[in-house]
mmCIF file of C-alpha atoms and ligand atoms in Angstrom:
data_model
loop_
_atom_site.group_PDB
_atom_site.id
_atom_site.type_symbol
_atom_site.label_atom_id
_atom_site.label_comp_id
_atom_site.label_asym_id
_atom_site.label_seq_id
_atom_site.Cartn_x
_atom_site.Cartn_y
_atom_site.Cartn_z
ATOM 1 C CA UNK I 1 24.461 4.022 -0.926
ATOM 2 C CA UNK I 2 23.008 7.486 -0.528
ATOM 3 C CA UNK I 3 19.468 6.953 -1.731
ATOM 4 C CA UNK I 4 16.669 9.431 -2.416
ATOM 5 C CA UNK I 5 12.983 8.171 -1.579
ATOM 6 C CA UNK I 6 10.021 9.981 -2.999
ATOM 7 C CA UNK I 7 6.264 9.265 -2.148
ATOM 8 C CA UNK I 8 3.358 10.273 -1.008
ATOM 9 C CA UNK I 9 3.295 10.858 2.428
ATOM 10 C CA UNK I 10 -0.462 10.014 3.219
ATOM 11 C CA UNK I 11 -2.005 7.353 4.506
ATOM 12 C CA UNK I 12 -1.718 4.858 1.577
ATOM 13 C CA UNK I 13 0.013 1.460 0.548
ATOM 14 C CA UNK I 14 2.605 3.294 -1.939
ATOM 15 C CA UNK I 15 3.808 5.776 1.276
ATOM 16 C CA UNK I 16 3.932 3.341 3.801
ATOM 17 C CA UNK I 17 5.865 1.013 1.778
ATOM 18 C CA UNK I 18 8.463 3.595 0.411
ATOM 19 C CA UNK I 19 8.697 4.333 4.141
ATOM 20 C CA UNK I 20 9.150 1.072 5.876
ATOM 21 C CA UNK I 21 11.808 0.487 2.361
ATOM 22 C CA UNK I 22 13.648 3.612 3.461
ATOM 23 C CA UNK I 23 13.553 2.687 7.437
ATOM 24 C CA UNK I 24 15.330 -0.657 6.805
ATOM 25 C CA UNK I 25 17.557 0.686 4.315
ATOM 26 C CA UNK I 26 18.877 2.903 7.028
ATOM 27 C CA UNK I 27 18.988 0.019 9.321
ATOM 28 C CA UNK I 28 21.421 -1.336 6.803
ATOM 29 C CA UNK I 29 23.913 1.753 6.786
ATOM 30 C CA UNK I 30 22.701 3.134 3.532
ATOM 31 C CA UNK I 31 21.930 6.915 3.792
ATOM 32 C CA UNK I 32 18.279 7.561 3.052
ATOM 33 C CA UNK I 33 17.011 11.248 2.207
ATOM 34 C CA UNK I 34 13.116 11.396 1.624
ATOM 35 C CA UNK I 35 12.015 14.091 -0.559
ATOM 36 C CA UNK I 36 8.437 15.289 -0.497
ATOM 37 C CA UNK I 37 5.581 17.736 0.437
ATOM 38 C CA UNK I 38 5.087 16.693 4.167
ATOM 39 C CA UNK I 39 7.035 14.127 6.432
ATOM 40 C CA UNK I 40 5.878 10.138 5.607
ATOM 41 C CA UNK I 41 3.524 9.769 8.579
ATOM 42 C CA UNK I 42 5.450 6.361 9.637
ATOM 43 C CA UNK I 43 8.540 8.719 9.663
ATOM 44 C CA UNK I 44 7.318 11.029 12.590
ATOM 45 C CA UNK I 45 10.010 9.712 14.906
ATOM 46 C CA UNK I 46 14.083 10.148 14.699
ATOM 47 C CA UNK I 47 15.268 7.452 12.796
ATOM 48 C CA UNK I 48 19.277 7.123 12.380
ATOM 49 C CA UNK I 49 20.585 7.956 8.640
ATOM 50 C CA UNK I 50 17.314 8.964 7.476
ATOM 51 C CA UNK I 51 17.154 12.577 6.082
ATOM 52 C CA UNK I 52 13.891 14.660 5.306
ATOM 53 C CA UNK I 53 13.760 17.435 2.639
ATOM 54 C CA UNK I 54 10.502 19.133 2.386
ATOM 55 C CA UNK I 55 9.269 20.761 -0.722
ATOM 56 C CA UNK I 56 7.956 23.742 -0.955
ATOM 57 C CA UNK I 57 5.531 24.711 -3.673
ATOM 58 C CA UNK I 58 5.264 28.631 -4.207
ATOM 59 C CA UNK I 59 1.634 29.887 -4.826
ATOM 60 C CA UNK I 60 1.080 32.619 -7.512
ATOM 61 C CA UNK I 61 -2.068 34.170 -8.760
ATOM 62 C CA UNK I 62 -1.534 33.048 -12.213
ATOM 63 C CA UNK I 63 -0.952 29.247 -11.184
ATOM 64 C CA UNK I 64 -4.500 27.474 -10.961
ATOM 65 C CA UNK I 65 -2.868 24.739 -10.165
ATOM 66 C CA UNK I 66 0.586 25.227 -8.100
ATOM 67 C CA UNK I 67 3.651 23.248 -10.032
ATOM 68 C CA UNK I 68 4.400 20.381 -7.700
ATOM 69 C CA UNK I 69 5.749 18.685 -10.349
ATOM 70 C CA UNK I 70 8.275 21.314 -10.642
ATOM 71 C CA UNK I 71 8.883 22.170 -7.382
ATOM 72 C CA UNK I 72 9.605 18.587 -6.732
ATOM 73 C CA UNK I 73 12.297 18.213 -9.753
ATOM 74 C CA UNK I 74 13.997 21.310 -8.126
ATOM 75 C CA UNK I 75 14.276 19.745 -5.022
ATOM 76 C CA UNK I 76 15.458 16.374 -6.256
ATOM 77 C CA UNK I 77 18.065 18.016 -8.303
ATOM 78 C CA UNK I 78 19.383 19.977 -5.346
ATOM 79 C CA UNK I 79 19.274 16.929 -2.575
ATOM 80 C CA UNK I 80 21.131 14.671 -5.858
ATOM 81 C CA UNK I 81 23.936 17.339 -5.829
ATOM 82 C CA UNK I 82 24.240 18.193 -2.066
ATOM 83 C CA UNK I 83 23.993 14.458 -1.112
ATOM 84 C CA UNK I 84 25.337 12.981 -3.678
ATOM 85 C CA UNK I 85 22.793 10.361 -4.578
ATOM 86 C CA UNK I 86 23.321 6.978 -6.282
ATOM 87 C CA UNK I 87 19.761 6.547 -6.751
ATOM 88 C CA UNK I 88 16.641 8.440 -6.749
ATOM 89 C CA UNK I 89 13.903 5.798 -6.067
ATOM 90 C CA UNK I 90 10.371 7.218 -6.360
ATOM 91 C CA UNK I 91 6.922 5.423 -5.559
ATOM 92 C CA UNK I 92 4.067 6.189 -7.619
ATOM 93 C CA UNK I 93 4.318 6.814 -11.106
ATOM 94 C CA UNK I 94 2.409 10.178 -11.296
ATOM 95 C CA UNK I 95 3.651 12.851 -11.149
ATOM 96 C CA UNK I 96 7.196 11.532 -9.253
ATOM 97 C CA UNK I 97 8.746 9.586 -11.977
ATOM 98 C CA UNK I 98 8.410 12.512 -14.452
ATOM 99 C CA UNK I 99 9.795 14.993 -11.803
ATOM 100 C CA UNK I 100 12.703 12.502 -11.052
ATOM 101 C CA UNK I 101 13.623 11.686 -15.103
ATOM 102 C CA UNK I 102 13.574 16.307 -15.562
ATOM 103 C CA UNK I 103 16.259 16.157 -12.008
ATOM 104 C CA UNK I 104 18.005 13.818 -13.713
ATOM 105 C CA UNK I 105 18.347 15.676 -16.647
ATOM 106 C CA UNK I 106 19.106 18.831 -14.748
ATOM 107 C CA UNK I 107 21.803 16.599 -13.048
ATOM 108 C CA UNK I 108 23.354 15.434 -16.043
ATOM 109 C CA UNK I 109 22.790 12.093 -15.517
ATOM 110 C CA UNK I 110 24.716 12.052 -12.263
ATOM 111 C CA UNK I 111 22.070 9.829 -10.609
ATOM 112 C CA UNK I 112 19.954 6.822 -11.479
ATOM 113 C CA UNK I 113 16.119 6.663 -11.580
ATOM 114 C CA UNK I 114 13.818 3.969 -9.802
ATOM 115 C CA UNK I 115 10.496 3.765 -10.522
ATOM 116 C CA UNK I 116 7.969 1.548 -8.778
ATOM 117 C CA UNK I 117 4.600 0.977 -10.149
ATOM 118 C CA UNK I 118 1.846 0.576 -7.239
ATOM 119 C CA UNK I 119 -1.421 0.171 -8.731
ATOM 120 C CA UNK I 120 -3.833 2.902 -9.471
ATOM 121 C CA UNK I 121 -0.736 4.917 -10.903
ATOM 122 C CA UNK I 122 -1.627 2.339 -13.756
ATOM 123 C CA UNK I 123 -4.877 0.709 -13.331
ATOM 124 C CA UNK I 124 -7.020 4.114 -12.834
ATOM 125 C CA UNK I 125 -5.244 7.017 -13.105
ATOM 126 C CA UNK I 126 -2.278 6.036 -15.277
ATOM 127 C CA UNK I 127 -4.560 4.735 -17.845
ATOM 128 C CA UNK I 128 -6.500 7.706 -18.709
ATOM 129 C CA UNK I 129 -5.773 9.187 -21.756
ATOM 130 C CA UNK I 130 -5.081 12.288 -20.069
ATOM 131 C CA UNK I 131 -1.767 10.831 -18.788
ATOM 132 C CA UNK I 132 -1.225 7.591 -20.587
ATOM 133 C CA UNK I 133 1.708 9.071 -22.903
ATOM 134 C CA UNK I 134 3.616 10.594 -20.098
ATOM 135 C CA UNK I 135 3.310 7.973 -18.007
ATOM 136 C CA UNK I 136 4.765 5.278 -20.950
ATOM 137 C CA UNK I 137 7.299 7.943 -21.734
ATOM 138 C CA UNK I 138 8.681 7.854 -18.020
ATOM 139 C CA UNK I 139 8.333 4.026 -17.153
ATOM 140 C CA UNK I 140 10.731 3.848 -20.831
ATOM 141 C CA UNK I 141 13.206 6.417 -19.494
ATOM 142 C CA UNK I 142 13.563 5.434 -15.862
ATOM 143 C CA UNK I 143 16.903 3.149 -15.233
ATOM 144 C CA UNK I 144 14.851 0.574 -13.133
ATOM 145 C CA UNK I 145 11.208 -0.198 -13.028
ATOM 146 C CA UNK I 146 9.552 -2.612 -10.299
ATOM 147 C CA UNK I 147 5.929 -3.256 -9.671
ATOM 148 C CA UNK I 148 4.261 -4.518 -6.241
ATOM 149 C CA UNK I 149 3.056 -7.872 -8.283
ATOM 150 C CA UNK I 150 3.057 -9.867 -11.110
ATOM 151 C CA UNK I 151 -0.486 -9.021 -11.945
ATOM 152 C CA UNK I 152 0.577 -5.236 -11.998
ATOM 153 C CA UNK I 153 3.619 -5.865 -14.082
ATOM 154 C CA UNK I 154 1.226 -7.351 -16.717
ATOM 155 C CA UNK I 155 -1.396 -4.815 -16.660
ATOM 156 C CA UNK I 156 1.380 -2.057 -17.315
ATOM 157 C CA UNK I 157 2.644 -4.224 -20.120
ATOM 158 C CA UNK I 158 -0.855 -4.076 -21.345
ATOM 159 C CA UNK I 159 -2.017 -1.078 -21.093
ATOM 160 C CA UNK I 160 1.310 1.391 -22.206
ATOM 161 C CA UNK I 161 3.696 1.406 -24.986
ATOM 162 C CA UNK I 162 6.437 -0.313 -22.661
ATOM 163 C CA UNK I 163 9.363 -1.589 -24.008
ATOM 164 C CA UNK I 164 11.629 -2.597 -21.335
ATOM 165 C CA UNK I 165 11.440 -5.099 -18.913
ATOM 166 C CA UNK I 166 9.815 -4.190 -15.555
ATOM 167 C CA UNK I 167 10.694 -6.623 -12.456
ATOM 168 C CA UNK I 168 8.371 -7.826 -9.601
ATOM 169 C CA UNK I 169 9.201 -6.839 -6.305
ATOM 170 C CA UNK I 170 6.531 -8.083 -4.482
ATOM 171 C CA UNK I 171 5.201 -5.386 -1.147
ATOM 172 C CA UNK I 172 6.184 -6.727 2.443
ATOM 173 C CA UNK I 173 5.505 -6.392 6.201
ATOM 174 C CA UNK I 174 7.740 -5.506 9.409
ATOM 175 C CA UNK I 175 6.240 -9.260 10.980
ATOM 176 C CA UNK I 176 7.267 -7.752 14.294
ATOM 177 C CA UNK I 177 5.059 -5.162 14.386
ATOM 178 C CA UNK I 178 2.186 -6.756 12.679
ATOM 179 C CA UNK I 179 1.990 -10.011 15.053
ATOM 180 C CA UNK I 180 -0.854 -11.543 17.115
ATOM 181 C CA UNK I 181 -1.230 -9.916 20.384
ATOM 182 C CA UNK I 182 -3.565 -10.059 23.296
ATOM 183 C CA UNK I 183 -6.619 -7.867 22.021
ATOM 184 C CA UNK I 184 -8.781 -8.570 25.126
ATOM 185 C CA UNK I 185 -8.822 -4.929 25.836
ATOM 186 C CA UNK I 186 -9.411 -3.388 21.979
ATOM 187 C CA UNK I 187 -12.037 -5.948 21.488
ATOM 188 C CA UNK I 188 -13.836 -5.320 24.430
ATOM 189 C CA UNK I 189 -13.986 -1.476 23.248
ATOM 190 C CA UNK I 190 -15.958 -2.540 19.916
ATOM 191 C CA UNK I 191 -18.095 -5.843 20.675
ATOM 192 C CA UNK I 192 -19.532 -7.814 23.502
ATOM 193 C CA UNK I 193 -18.321 -10.940 24.757
ATOM 194 C CA UNK I 194 -18.860 -13.628 21.967
ATOM 195 C CA UNK I 195 -19.153 -11.187 19.330
ATOM 196 C CA UNK I 196 -16.459 -11.620 16.207
ATOM 197 C CA UNK I 197 -15.177 -8.571 14.732
ATOM 198 C CA UNK I 198 -14.926 -7.949 10.859
ATOM 199 C CA UNK I 199 -12.891 -5.485 9.824
ATOM 200 C CA UNK I 200 -12.207 -3.062 6.346
ATOM 201 C CA UNK I 201 -9.591 -0.926 6.166
ATOM 202 C CA UNK I 202 -8.838 1.456 3.063
ATOM 203 C CA UNK I 203 -9.278 4.747 1.459
ATOM 204 C CA UNK I 204 -12.696 4.049 1.153
ATOM 205 C CA UNK I 205 -12.544 4.466 -2.557
ATOM 206 C CA UNK I 206 -14.679 3.696 -5.312
ATOM 207 C CA UNK I 207 -12.641 1.060 -6.398
ATOM 208 C CA UNK I 208 -12.478 -0.696 -2.780
ATOM 209 C CA UNK I 209 -16.017 -1.720 -3.440
ATOM 210 C CA UNK I 210 -16.982 -0.511 0.414
ATOM 211 C CA UNK I 211 -20.634 -0.695 -0.562
ATOM 212 C CA UNK I 212 -20.137 -4.525 -0.617
ATOM 213 C CA UNK I 213 -18.080 -4.392 2.511
ATOM 214 C CA UNK I 214 -21.681 -3.562 4.454
ATOM 215 C CA UNK I 215 -23.872 -6.050 2.408
ATOM 216 C CA UNK I 216 -21.103 -9.003 3.404
ATOM 217 C CA UNK I 217 -21.403 -7.889 6.874
ATOM 218 C CA UNK I 218 -25.007 -7.694 6.890
ATOM 219 C CA UNK I 219 -25.740 -10.851 5.375
ATOM 220 C CA UNK I 220 -22.906 -12.605 8.117
ATOM 221 C CA UNK I 221 -24.542 -10.568 10.988
ATOM 222 C CA UNK I 222 -27.956 -12.368 10.639
ATOM 223 C CA UNK I 223 -26.160 -15.458 10.962
ATOM 224 C CA UNK I 224 -23.410 -14.907 13.378
ATOM 225 C CA UNK I 225 -23.472 -12.194 16.465
ATOM 226 C CA UNK I 226 -20.756 -9.774 14.811
ATOM 227 C CA UNK I 227 -19.605 -6.281 14.620
ATOM 228 C CA UNK I 228 -17.867 -4.297 11.663
ATOM 229 C CA UNK I 229 -14.803 -2.228 12.604
ATOM 230 C CA UNK I 230 -13.778 0.438 9.803
ATOM 231 C CA UNK I 231 -10.340 1.733 9.771
ATOM 232 C CA UNK I 232 -9.525 4.734 7.364
ATOM 233 C CA UNK I 233 -11.504 7.261 5.785
ATOM 234 C CA UNK I 234 -12.445 8.423 2.069
ATOM 235 C CA UNK I 235 -14.814 9.970 -0.330
ATOM 236 C CA UNK I 236 -17.034 6.748 0.111
ATOM 237 C CA UNK I 237 -17.792 6.194 3.492
ATOM 238 C CA UNK I 238 -21.048 7.638 3.575
ATOM 239 C CA UNK I 239 -21.951 5.420 1.140
ATOM 240 C CA UNK I 240 -20.782 2.553 3.390
ATOM 241 C CA UNK I 241 -23.275 4.350 6.105
ATOM 242 C CA UNK I 242 -25.609 4.247 4.095
ATOM 243 C CA UNK I 243 -25.851 0.751 2.571
ATOM 244 C CA UNK I 244 -25.413 -0.578 6.392
ATOM 245 C CA UNK I 245 -28.747 1.665 7.354
ATOM 246 C CA UNK I 246 -30.326 0.193 4.290
ATOM 247 C CA UNK I 247 -29.330 -3.523 5.459
ATOM 248 C CA UNK I 248 -30.326 -2.577 9.157
ATOM 249 C CA UNK I 249 -27.063 -3.090 10.306
ATOM 250 C CA UNK I 250 -25.956 0.504 10.955
ATOM 251 C CA UNK I 251 -25.594 0.090 15.022
ATOM 252 C CA UNK I 252 -23.305 -2.744 14.705
ATOM 253 C CA UNK I 253 -20.777 -0.571 12.405
ATOM 254 C CA UNK I 254 -17.633 1.020 14.549
ATOM 255 C CA UNK I 255 -15.851 3.505 12.789
ATOM 256 C CA UNK I 256 -12.227 4.262 13.835
ATOM 257 C CA UNK I 257 -10.805 6.640 11.197
ATOM 258 C CA UNK I 258 -7.637 7.306 9.965
ATOM 259 C CA UNK I 259 -5.315 6.006 12.236
ATOM 260 C CA UNK I 260 -1.642 5.990 12.337
ATOM 261 C CA UNK I 261 -0.362 2.785 14.191
ATOM 262 C CA UNK I 262 -2.803 0.300 12.686
ATOM 263 C CA UNK I 263 -1.006 -2.995 13.825
ATOM 264 C CA UNK I 264 -2.921 -3.409 17.071
ATOM 265 C CA UNK I 265 -6.025 -2.290 15.815
ATOM 266 C CA UNK I 266 -5.469 -5.049 12.701
ATOM 267 C CA UNK I 267 -4.688 -7.758 15.257
ATOM 268 C CA UNK I 268 -7.901 -7.454 17.047
ATOM 269 C CA UNK I 269 -9.541 -8.327 14.272
ATOM 270 C CA UNK I 270 -11.517 -12.064 13.258
ATOM 271 C CA UNK I 271 -11.279 -11.872 9.678
ATOM 272 C CA UNK I 272 -10.509 -8.991 7.074
ATOM 273 C CA UNK I 273 -12.652 -7.995 4.527
ATOM 274 C CA UNK I 274 -11.327 -6.672 0.730
ATOM 275 C CA UNK I 275 -14.011 -6.910 -1.736
ATOM 276 C CA UNK I 276 -12.019 -4.157 -4.191
ATOM 277 C CA UNK I 277 -12.740 -4.155 -7.837
ATOM 278 C CA UNK I 278 -9.260 -3.433 -8.729
ATOM 279 C CA UNK I 279 -6.346 -4.439 -6.274
ATOM 280 C CA UNK I 280 -2.720 -4.330 -7.212
ATOM 281 C CA UNK I 281 -1.468 -6.091 -4.199
ATOM 282 C CA UNK I 282 -3.341 -5.223 -0.964
ATOM 283 C CA UNK I 283 -0.952 -4.112 1.568
ATOM 284 C CA UNK I 284 -3.752 -3.951 4.510
ATOM 285 C CA UNK I 285 -4.663 -7.961 3.484
ATOM 286 C CA UNK I 286 -1.091 -8.506 4.036
ATOM 287 C CA UNK I 287 -0.652 -6.494 7.172
ATOM 288 C CA UNK I 288 -3.848 -8.371 8.742
ATOM 289 C CA UNK I 289 -2.534 -11.871 7.918
ATOM 290 C CA UNK I 290 1.063 -11.001 9.511
ATOM 291 C CA UNK I 291 -1.469 -10.298 12.583
ATOM 292 C CA UNK I 292 -3.143 -13.881 12.460
ATOM 293 C CA UNK I 293 -6.286 -12.759 10.402
ATOM 294 C CA UNK I 294 -7.614 -14.276 7.794
ATOM 295 C CA UNK I 295 -9.082 -12.550 4.942
ATOM 296 C CA UNK I 296 -11.870 -12.858 2.406
ATOM 297 C CA UNK I 297 -11.245 -10.991 -0.100
ATOM 298 C CA UNK I 298 -12.054 -10.373 -4.118
ATOM 299 C CA UNK I 299 -9.788 -12.284 -6.817
ATOM 300 C CA UNK I 300 -8.691 -9.566 -8.705
ATOM 301 C CA UNK I 301 -5.209 -7.987 -9.489
ATOM 302 C CA UNK I 302 -2.556 -9.107 -7.220
ATOM 303 C CA UNK I 303 -4.643 -10.059 -3.883
ATOM 304 C CA UNK I 304 -4.390 -14.139 -5.078
ATOM 305 C CA UNK I 305 -0.584 -13.635 -4.923
ATOM 306 C CA UNK I 306 -0.737 -13.117 -1.099
ATOM 307 C CA UNK I 307 -4.576 -14.820 -0.209
ATOM 308 C CA UNK I 308 -3.842 -18.578 -0.677
ATOM 309 C CA UNK I 309 -7.819 -19.490 -1.532
ATOM 310 C CA UNK I 310 -8.617 -21.689 1.026
ATOM 311 C CA UNK I 311 -5.622 -22.491 2.948
ATOM 312 C CA UNK I 312 -4.881 -18.052 4.193
ATOM 313 C CA UNK I 313 -8.871 -16.825 3.385
ATOM 314 C CA UNK I 314 -11.366 -17.370 0.620
ATOM 315 C CA UNK I 315 -11.098 -15.633 -3.063
ATOM 316 C CA UNK I 316 -14.155 -14.688 -4.834
ATOM 317 C CA UNK I 317 -15.036 -12.777 -7.975
ATOM 318 C CA UNK I 318 -16.060 -9.040 -6.327
ATOM 319 C CA UNK I 319 -19.689 -9.154 -7.309
ATOM 320 C CA UNK I 320 -20.162 -12.156 -5.370
ATOM 321 C CA UNK I 321 -21.340 -10.673 -2.313
ATOM 322 C CA UNK I 322 -23.280 -13.999 -1.170
ATOM 323 C CA UNK I 323 -20.304 -15.838 -1.823
ATOM 324 C CA UNK I 324 -18.170 -13.681 0.527
ATOM 325 C CA UNK I 325 -20.620 -13.753 3.315
ATOM 326 C CA UNK I 326 -20.642 -17.389 3.038
ATOM 327 C CA UNK I 327 -17.148 -17.748 3.588
ATOM 328 C CA UNK I 328 -16.643 -15.315 6.163
ATOM 329 C CA UNK I 329 -19.954 -16.561 8.234
ATOM 330 C CA UNK I 330 -17.873 -20.096 8.205
ATOM 331 C CA UNK I 331 -14.697 -18.658 9.268
ATOM 332 C CA UNK I 332 -16.878 -16.841 12.208
ATOM 333 C CA UNK I 333 -18.684 -19.619 13.264
ATOM 334 C CA UNK I 334 -15.830 -22.469 13.335
ATOM 335 C CA UNK I 335 -12.976 -21.500 15.771
ATOM 336 C CA UNK I 336 -10.722 -23.877 14.742
ATOM 337 C CA UNK I 337 -10.938 -23.272 10.943
ATOM 338 C CA UNK I 338 -10.650 -19.749 11.989
ATOM 339 C CA UNK I 339 -7.305 -20.286 13.823
ATOM 340 C CA UNK I 340 -5.994 -22.808 11.449
ATOM 341 C CA UNK I 341 -6.267 -20.134 8.649
ATOM 342 C CA UNK I 342 -5.257 -17.385 10.627
ATOM 343 C CA UNK I 343 -1.972 -19.391 11.568
ATOM 344 C CA UNK I 344 -1.458 -20.183 7.778
ATOM 345 C CA UNK I 345 -1.516 -16.394 7.407
ATOM 346 C CA UNK I 346 0.957 -15.424 9.564
ATOM 347 C CA UNK I 347 3.240 -18.409 8.138
ATOM 348 C CA UNK I 348 2.882 -17.076 4.509
ATOM 349 C CA UNK I 349 3.468 -13.594 5.610
ATOM 350 C CA UNK I 350 6.559 -14.339 7.481
ATOM 351 C CA UNK I 351 8.032 -16.673 4.922
ATOM 352 C CA UNK I 352 7.272 -14.562 2.192
ATOM 353 C CA UNK I 353 6.498 -11.016 2.828
ATOM 354 C CA UNK I 354 8.997 -10.246 5.801
ATOM 355 C CA UNK I 355 10.739 -7.277 5.604
ATOM 356 C CA UNK I 356 13.963 -8.992 6.182
ATOM 357 C CA UNK I 357 13.261 -10.907 2.983
ATOM 358 C CA UNK I 358 12.236 -8.449 0.641
ATOM 359 C CA UNK I 359 14.271 -5.413 1.194
ATOM 360 C CA UNK I 360 17.485 -7.359 0.227
ATOM 361 C CA UNK I 361 15.865 -7.630 -3.322
ATOM 362 C CA UNK I 362 15.852 -3.330 -3.664
ATOM 363 C CA UNK I 363 19.679 -3.395 -2.592
ATOM 364 C CA UNK I 364 20.358 -6.113 -5.435
ATOM 365 C CA UNK I 365 18.037 -4.003 -7.674
ATOM 366 C CA UNK I 366 19.748 -0.798 -7.149
ATOM 367 C CA UNK I 367 22.972 -2.493 -7.470
ATOM 368 C CA UNK I 368 22.269 -3.659 -10.697
ATOM 369 C CA UNK I 369 20.534 -0.171 -11.567
ATOM 370 C CA UNK I 370 23.723 1.435 -10.855
ATOM 371 C CA UNK I 371 26.213 -0.708 -12.629
ATOM 372 C CA UNK I 372 24.115 -0.809 -15.787
ATOM 373 C CA UNK I 373 22.948 -4.357 -15.753
ATOM 374 C CA UNK I 374 19.211 -3.196 -15.908
ATOM 375 C CA UNK I 375 18.568 -1.905 -19.370
ATOM 376 C CA UNK I 376 15.983 0.761 -20.069
ATOM 377 C CA UNK I 377 14.227 1.105 -23.409
HETATM 378 O O1 GMT F 401 -5.411 3.414 -4.605
HETATM 379 C C1 GMT F 401 -4.651 3.208 -3.703
HETATM 380 O O2 GMT F 401 -5.601 2.048 -3.203
HETATM 381 C C2 GMT F 401 -3.743 3.850 -3.191
HETATM 382 C C3 GMT F 401 -2.656 3.191 -3.420
HETATM 383 C C4 GMT F 401 -1.412 3.459 -2.615
HETATM 384 O O3 GMT F 401 -0.717 4.708 -3.519
HETATM 385 O O4 GMT F 401 -1.361 3.410 -1.408
HETATM 386 O O5 GMT F 401 -2.218 1.817 -3.261
HETATM 387 C C5 GMT F 401 -1.797 0.793 -4.318
HETATM 388 O O6 GMT F 401 -0.781 0.695 -3.635
HETATM 389 C C6 GMT F 401 -0.615 -0.128 -2.664
HETATM 390 C C7 GMT F 401 0.760 -0.467 -2.536
HETATM 391 O O7 GMT F 401 1.850 -0.974 -3.083
HETATM 392 C C8 GMT F 401 -0.854 -1.943 -3.270
HETATM 393 O O8 GMT F 401 -0.944 -2.237 -1.894
HETATM 394 C C9 GMT F 401 -2.719 -1.401 -3.489
HETATM 395 O O9 GMT F 401 -3.222 -2.345 -3.930
HETATM 396 C C10 GMT F 401 -2.758 -0.385 -4.627
HETATM 397 N N1 GMT F 401 -4.276 -0.260 -4.637
HETATM 398 C C11 GMT F 401 -4.804 -0.467 -5.734
HETATM 399 O O10 GMT F 401 -4.519 -1.033 -6.631
HETATM 400 C C12 GMT F 401 -6.056 0.014 -5.777
#
């Protein structure tokens, strides 16, 4: 198939999944055309069967906001024509699904539009009254729609005037890259021998509950000699710093900033923390699990669909900081428990979420959409 993919190219789960999907589809012989304003960060080296089409947005003094949606639609229609796209798969509804709708109209329906809902395009941004009408419209008018968890599918049906089916295709992970490995060198950079390493990786937005990360860590650090390693960057990073200072643990924090290659970093952790208020899936937690790292997280959204409470980690209501801290301290002070949970986490990632197990579901979905077997509204 000739497949177009549009996503945000920056660090973030939806862009990661779109890129890894494109890479695997290309390995399976499809021609994959990425259409975005920058090269997705996991696509920087050359891959056979993958092509990148950059969207330029001209500026003009009249525009307060450069009209990316229109420039993207125009580029999508152009690529669809020159590359004879069968399917255009957009990740994150806003504004990609609207651009794809317009491009398909411009192309007289020459290709099918598949939209994958990732999370905040539904739960935070999409549910803002400024966007609900257009998001409902785009979901209904896509030729096929997928959601990354059953929880997100349900939330979409509850929030929007959606009159069509949504198929759940869960996120996946490259279990060859994200795997347990000898991490002594990295650990030696961040912690003293005998200290445990807790890790959090996110875009440090309010929804991630980053102040809770600091509070959980502070309680743990009083019982177990440990360090908190933070991967990523975002608006609430100072909130976390302040919370850590207030708790007296600021000197035990290691900030790595945004990283392109996170598998070796995650594999060096003893425990991954994800105390989000909302989380449609939690790809970072899955990547940690694939590296053999147990997870302590909130029992919200799609997280319980990947973290099995008591088997691969522990789940608590988002505000139960003390519960999370107790569980984290337990895992970190019991080598046998930590090893067992890490092995179970790895096994679950391999059994249910490996790229090779999930990507065929997308291929099958495209075929059904192209043949008209998936009905839009
Ligand atoms: O808002 C974000 O966290 C970013 C967003 C993205 O586009 O990267 O993340 C969402 O999509 C990821 C990939 O499907 C999911 O793993 C995240 O859980 C989801 N974030 C939220 O629901 C908060």
